[in-house]
Amino acid sequence: MSGKSGKGGKGGKGGKAATSKKTPQSRSSKAGLQFPVGRVHRFLKKSVHHAQRVGATAAVYTSAILEYLTAEVLELAGNACKDLKVKRITPRHLQLAIRGDEELDALIKATIAGGGVIPHIHKSLVNKANKGKKGKFV
């Protein structure tokens, strides 16, 4: 048999072309995410019990959720920076962003180190101060 047949051998007609090989693509880029799907999958597998299995889409879904929440917090913290005319996000800006948003405040119950407290004066204290001043001047 000669090497010119359609199958096998060193002929140019058989097999795949050398240029058709695809470059490897990460699962994050396939899903269109910035967060690492492979790393999240590894962490999910570590966290479940010995005989449990973790589906491939679980890591993609979890990464998408983490990316969305991160983008939401960073956007609100960036807005807080703009309001204060600062260019760098600090823990204080994160605290203001999270506590200023009702849904994020319910979700994130943690104490943020260096975040400070949210400025708040009770209504009854404000009214008493105003009534006292009016009484003195009238």
PDB file of C-alpha atoms in Angstrom:
ATOM      1  CA  MET A   1       0.000   0.000   0.000  1.00  0.00           C
ATOM      2  CA  SER A   2       1.263   3.423  -0.819  1.00  0.00           C
ATOM      3  CA  GLY A   3       1.108   6.462   1.427  1.00  0.00           C
ATOM      4  CA  LYS A   4      -1.299   8.235  -0.944  1.00  0.00           C
ATOM      5  CA  SER A   5      -4.456   6.471   0.256  1.00  0.00           C
ATOM      6  CA  GLY A   6      -7.211   8.301   2.112  1.00  0.00           C
ATOM      7  CA  LYS A   7      -6.563   6.711   5.513  1.00  0.00           C
ATOM      8  CA  GLY A   8      -3.421   6.679   7.628  1.00  0.00           C
ATOM      9  CA  GLY A   9       0.140   7.143   6.446  1.00  0.00           C
ATOM     10  CA  LYS A  10       1.931  10.402   5.854  1.00  0.00           C
ATOM     11  CA  GLY A  11      -0.294  11.555   3.024  1.00  0.00           C
ATOM     12  CA  GLY A  12      -1.732  15.037   3.061  1.00  0.00           C
ATOM     13  CA  LYS A  13      -5.357  13.966   2.656  1.00  0.00           C
ATOM     14  CA  GLY A  14      -5.953  11.838   5.778  1.00  0.00           C
ATOM     15  CA  GLY A  15      -6.556  13.063   9.317  1.00  0.00           C
ATOM     16  CA  LYS A  16      -7.087  16.533  10.686  1.00  0.00           C
ATOM     17  CA  ALA A  17      -5.195  19.534   9.474  1.00  0.00           C
ATOM     18  CA  ALA A  18      -2.460  20.799  11.811  1.00  0.00           C
ATOM     19  CA  THR A  19      -3.984  24.290  11.986  1.00  0.00           C
ATOM     20  CA  SER A  20      -7.435  23.121  13.160  1.00  0.00           C
ATOM     21  CA  LYS A  21      -6.236  22.509  16.734  1.00  0.00           C
ATOM     22  CA  LYS A  22      -8.038  24.862  19.125  1.00  0.00           C
ATOM     23  CA  THR A  23      -6.176  26.774  21.784  1.00  0.00           C
ATOM     24  CA  PRO A  24      -7.320  25.852  25.294  1.00  0.00           C
ATOM     25  CA  GLN A  25     -10.017  28.143  26.661  1.00  0.00           C
ATOM     26  CA  SER A  26     -10.721  28.585  30.363  1.00  0.00           C
ATOM     27  CA  ARG A  27     -14.142  27.871  31.777  1.00  0.00           C
ATOM     28  CA  SER A  28     -14.312  31.465  32.967  1.00  0.00           C
ATOM     29  CA  SER A  29     -13.877  32.792  29.434  1.00  0.00           C
ATOM     30  CA  LYS A  30     -16.396  30.277  28.088  1.00  0.00           C
ATOM     31  CA  ALA A  31     -18.929  31.540  30.606  1.00  0.00           C
ATOM     32  CA  GLY A  32     -17.944  35.180  30.010  1.00  0.00           C
ATOM     33  CA  LEU A  33     -16.890  35.714  33.626  1.00  0.00           C
ATOM     34  CA  GLN A  34     -13.930  37.337  35.347  1.00  0.00           C
ATOM     35  CA  PHE A  35     -14.097  35.149  38.456  1.00  0.00           C
ATOM     36  CA  PRO A  36     -12.189  31.819  38.279  1.00  0.00           C
ATOM     37  CA  VAL A  37     -14.647  28.983  37.624  1.00  0.00           C
ATOM     38  CA  GLY A  38     -11.981  26.277  38.041  1.00  0.00           C
ATOM     39  CA  ARG A  39     -10.864  27.558  41.428  1.00  0.00           C
ATOM     40  CA  VAL A  40     -14.458  27.855  42.667  1.00  0.00           C
ATOM     41  CA  HIS A  41     -15.109  24.289  41.476  1.00  0.00           C
ATOM     42  CA  ARG A  42     -12.077  23.074  43.416  1.00  0.00           C
ATOM     43  CA  PHE A  43     -13.268  24.857  46.577  1.00  0.00           C
ATOM     44  CA  LEU A  44     -16.777  23.441  46.167  1.00  0.00           C
ATOM     45  CA  LYS A  45     -15.389  19.912  45.850  1.00  0.00           C
ATOM     46  CA  LYS A  46     -13.310  20.416  49.000  1.00  0.00           C
ATOM     47  CA  SER A  47     -16.281  21.687  50.982  1.00  0.00           C
ATOM     48  CA  VAL A  48     -18.739  18.828  50.265  1.00  0.00           C
ATOM     49  CA  HIS A  49     -18.718  15.463  52.020  1.00  0.00           C
ATOM     50  CA  HIS A  50     -16.501  12.622  50.842  1.00  0.00           C
ATOM     51  CA  ALA A  51     -18.877  10.791  48.501  1.00  0.00           C
ATOM     52  CA  GLN A  52     -20.761  13.835  47.206  1.00  0.00           C
ATOM     53  CA  ARG A  53     -20.320  15.092  43.676  1.00  0.00           C
ATOM     54  CA  VAL A  54     -20.304  18.647  42.358  1.00  0.00           C
ATOM     55  CA  GLY A  55     -21.720  19.389  38.933  1.00  0.00           C
ATOM     56  CA  ALA A  56     -19.778  21.473  36.421  1.00  0.00           C
ATOM     57  CA  THR A  57     -22.472  24.133  36.196  1.00  0.00           C
ATOM     58  CA  ALA A  58     -22.514  24.645  39.974  1.00  0.00           C
ATOM     59  CA  ALA A  59     -19.113  26.332  39.820  1.00  0.00           C
ATOM     60  CA  VAL A  60     -20.180  28.547  36.902  1.00  0.00           C
ATOM     61  CA  TYR A  61     -23.353  29.609  38.707  1.00  0.00           C
ATOM     62  CA  THR A  62     -21.506  30.297  41.971  1.00  0.00           C
ATOM     63  CA  SER A  63     -18.806  32.301  40.159  1.00  0.00           C
ATOM     64  CA  ALA A  64     -21.459  34.373  38.405  1.00  0.00           C
ATOM     65  CA  ILE A  65     -23.165  35.153  41.723  1.00  0.00           C
ATOM     66  CA  LEU A  66     -19.866  36.147  43.359  1.00  0.00           C
ATOM     67  CA  GLU A  67     -18.945  38.342  40.406  1.00  0.00           C
ATOM     68  CA  TYR A  68     -22.327  40.091  40.432  1.00  0.00           C
ATOM     69  CA  LEU A  69     -22.208  40.803  44.171  1.00  0.00           C
ATOM     70  CA  THR A  70     -18.636  42.093  43.930  1.00  0.00           C
ATOM     71  CA  ALA A  71     -19.525  44.401  41.039  1.00  0.00           C
ATOM     72  CA  GLU A  72     -22.553  45.699  42.941  1.00  0.00           C
ATOM     73  CA  VAL A  73     -20.564  46.488  46.098  1.00  0.00           C
ATOM     74  CA  LEU A  74     -17.715  48.084  44.154  1.00  0.00           C
ATOM     75  CA  GLU A  75     -20.097  50.247  42.150  1.00  0.00           C
ATOM     76  CA  LEU A  76     -21.784  51.552  45.293  1.00  0.00           C
ATOM     77  CA  ALA A  77     -18.431  52.093  47.016  1.00  0.00           C
ATOM     78  CA  GLY A  78     -17.186  53.975  43.950  1.00  0.00           C
ATOM     79  CA  ASN A  79     -20.237  56.205  44.122  1.00  0.00           C
ATOM     80  CA  ALA A  80     -19.489  56.889  47.791  1.00  0.00           C
ATOM     81  CA  CYS A  81     -15.933  57.870  46.796  1.00  0.00           C
ATOM     82  CA  LYS A  82     -17.234  60.259  44.153  1.00  0.00           C
ATOM     83  CA  ASP A  83     -19.556  61.880  46.683  1.00  0.00           C
ATOM     84  CA  LEU A  84     -16.619  62.436  49.045  1.00  0.00           C
ATOM     85  CA  LYS A  85     -14.351  63.550  46.149  1.00  0.00           C
ATOM     86  CA  VAL A  86     -11.761  60.818  46.771  1.00  0.00           C
ATOM     87  CA  LYS A  87     -10.195  58.499  44.206  1.00  0.00           C
ATOM     88  CA  ARG A  88      -9.408  55.496  46.423  1.00  0.00           C
ATOM     89  CA  ILE A  89     -11.930  53.063  47.898  1.00  0.00           C
ATOM     90  CA  THR A  90     -11.345  52.524  51.627  1.00  0.00           C
ATOM     91  CA  PRO A  91     -13.122  50.275  54.148  1.00  0.00           C
ATOM     92  CA  ARG A  92     -15.167  53.331  55.160  1.00  0.00           C
ATOM     93  CA  HIS A  93     -16.548  53.617  51.620  1.00  0.00           C
ATOM     94  CA  LEU A  94     -17.398  49.910  51.594  1.00  0.00           C
ATOM     95  CA  GLN A  95     -19.210  50.318  54.913  1.00  0.00           C
ATOM     96  CA  LEU A  96     -21.196  53.303  53.634  1.00  0.00           C
ATOM     97  CA  ALA A  97     -22.073  51.452  50.429  1.00  0.00           C
ATOM     98  CA  ILE A  98     -23.218  48.246  52.133  1.00  0.00           C
ATOM     99  CA  ARG A  99     -25.165  49.889  54.969  1.00  0.00           C
ATOM    100  CA  GLY A 100     -26.724  52.393  52.569  1.00  0.00           C
ATOM    101  CA  ASP A 101     -28.255  49.619  50.441  1.00  0.00           C
ATOM    102  CA  GLU A 102     -31.146  47.784  52.091  1.00  0.00           C
ATOM    103  CA  GLU A 103     -30.623  44.416  50.358  1.00  0.00           C
ATOM    104  CA  LEU A 104     -26.846  44.330  50.811  1.00  0.00           C
ATOM    105  CA  ASP A 105     -27.255  45.345  54.451  1.00  0.00           C
ATOM    106  CA  ALA A 106     -29.546  42.355  55.006  1.00  0.00           C
ATOM    107  CA  LEU A 107     -27.126  40.039  53.178  1.00  0.00           C
ATOM    108  CA  ILE A 108     -23.822  41.175  54.714  1.00  0.00           C
ATOM    109  CA  LYS A 109     -24.032  41.129  58.500  1.00  0.00           C
ATOM    110  CA  ALA A 110     -20.262  41.169  59.078  1.00  0.00           C
ATOM    111  CA  THR A 111     -18.342  43.890  60.858  1.00  0.00           C
ATOM    112  CA  ILE A 112     -16.029  45.731  58.465  1.00  0.00           C
ATOM    113  CA  ALA A 113     -12.695  46.552  60.069  1.00  0.00           C
ATOM    114  CA  GLY A 114     -11.975  50.256  59.788  1.00  0.00           C
ATOM    115  CA  GLY A 115     -15.444  50.956  58.442  1.00  0.00           C
ATOM    116  CA  GLY A 116     -16.663  53.182  61.248  1.00  0.00           C
ATOM    117  CA  VAL A 117     -20.342  53.738  61.942  1.00  0.00           C
ATOM    118  CA  ILE A 118     -23.201  55.093  59.890  1.00  0.00           C
ATOM    119  CA  PRO A 119     -24.104  58.690  60.845  1.00  0.00           C
ATOM    120  CA  HIS A 120     -27.558  58.742  62.433  1.00  0.00           C
ATOM    121  CA  ILE A 121     -29.321  61.121  64.803  1.00  0.00           C
ATOM    122  CA  HIS A 122     -32.623  59.978  66.278  1.00  0.00           C
ATOM    123  CA  LYS A 123     -35.687  62.040  65.294  1.00  0.00           C
ATOM    124  CA  SER A 124     -36.707  62.758  68.864  1.00  0.00           C
ATOM    125  CA  LEU A 125     -33.327  64.313  69.612  1.00  0.00           C
ATOM    126  CA  VAL A 126     -33.527  66.600  66.572  1.00  0.00           C
ATOM    127  CA  ASN A 127     -37.054  67.779  67.442  1.00  0.00           C
ATOM    128  CA  LYS A 128     -36.141  68.530  71.055  1.00  0.00           C
ATOM    129  CA  ALA A 129     -33.173  70.615  70.005  1.00  0.00           C
ATOM    130  CA  ASN A 130     -35.286  72.636  67.554  1.00  0.00           C
ATOM    131  CA  LYS A 131     -38.080  73.208  70.104  1.00  0.00           C
ATOM    132  CA  GLY A 132     -35.593  74.337  72.744  1.00  0.00           C
ATOM    133  CA  LYS A 133     -34.020  76.883  70.409  1.00  0.00           C
ATOM    134  CA  LYS A 134     -37.377  78.285  69.323  1.00  0.00           C
ATOM    135  CA  GLY A 135     -38.444  78.765  72.933  1.00  0.00           C
ATOM    136  CA  LYS A 136     -35.308  80.757  73.778  1.00  0.00           C
ATOM    137  CA  PHE A 137     -35.506  83.136  70.850  1.00  0.00           C
ATOM    138  CA  VAL A 138     -39.235  83.865  70.945  1.00  0.00           C
TER     139      VAL A 138
END
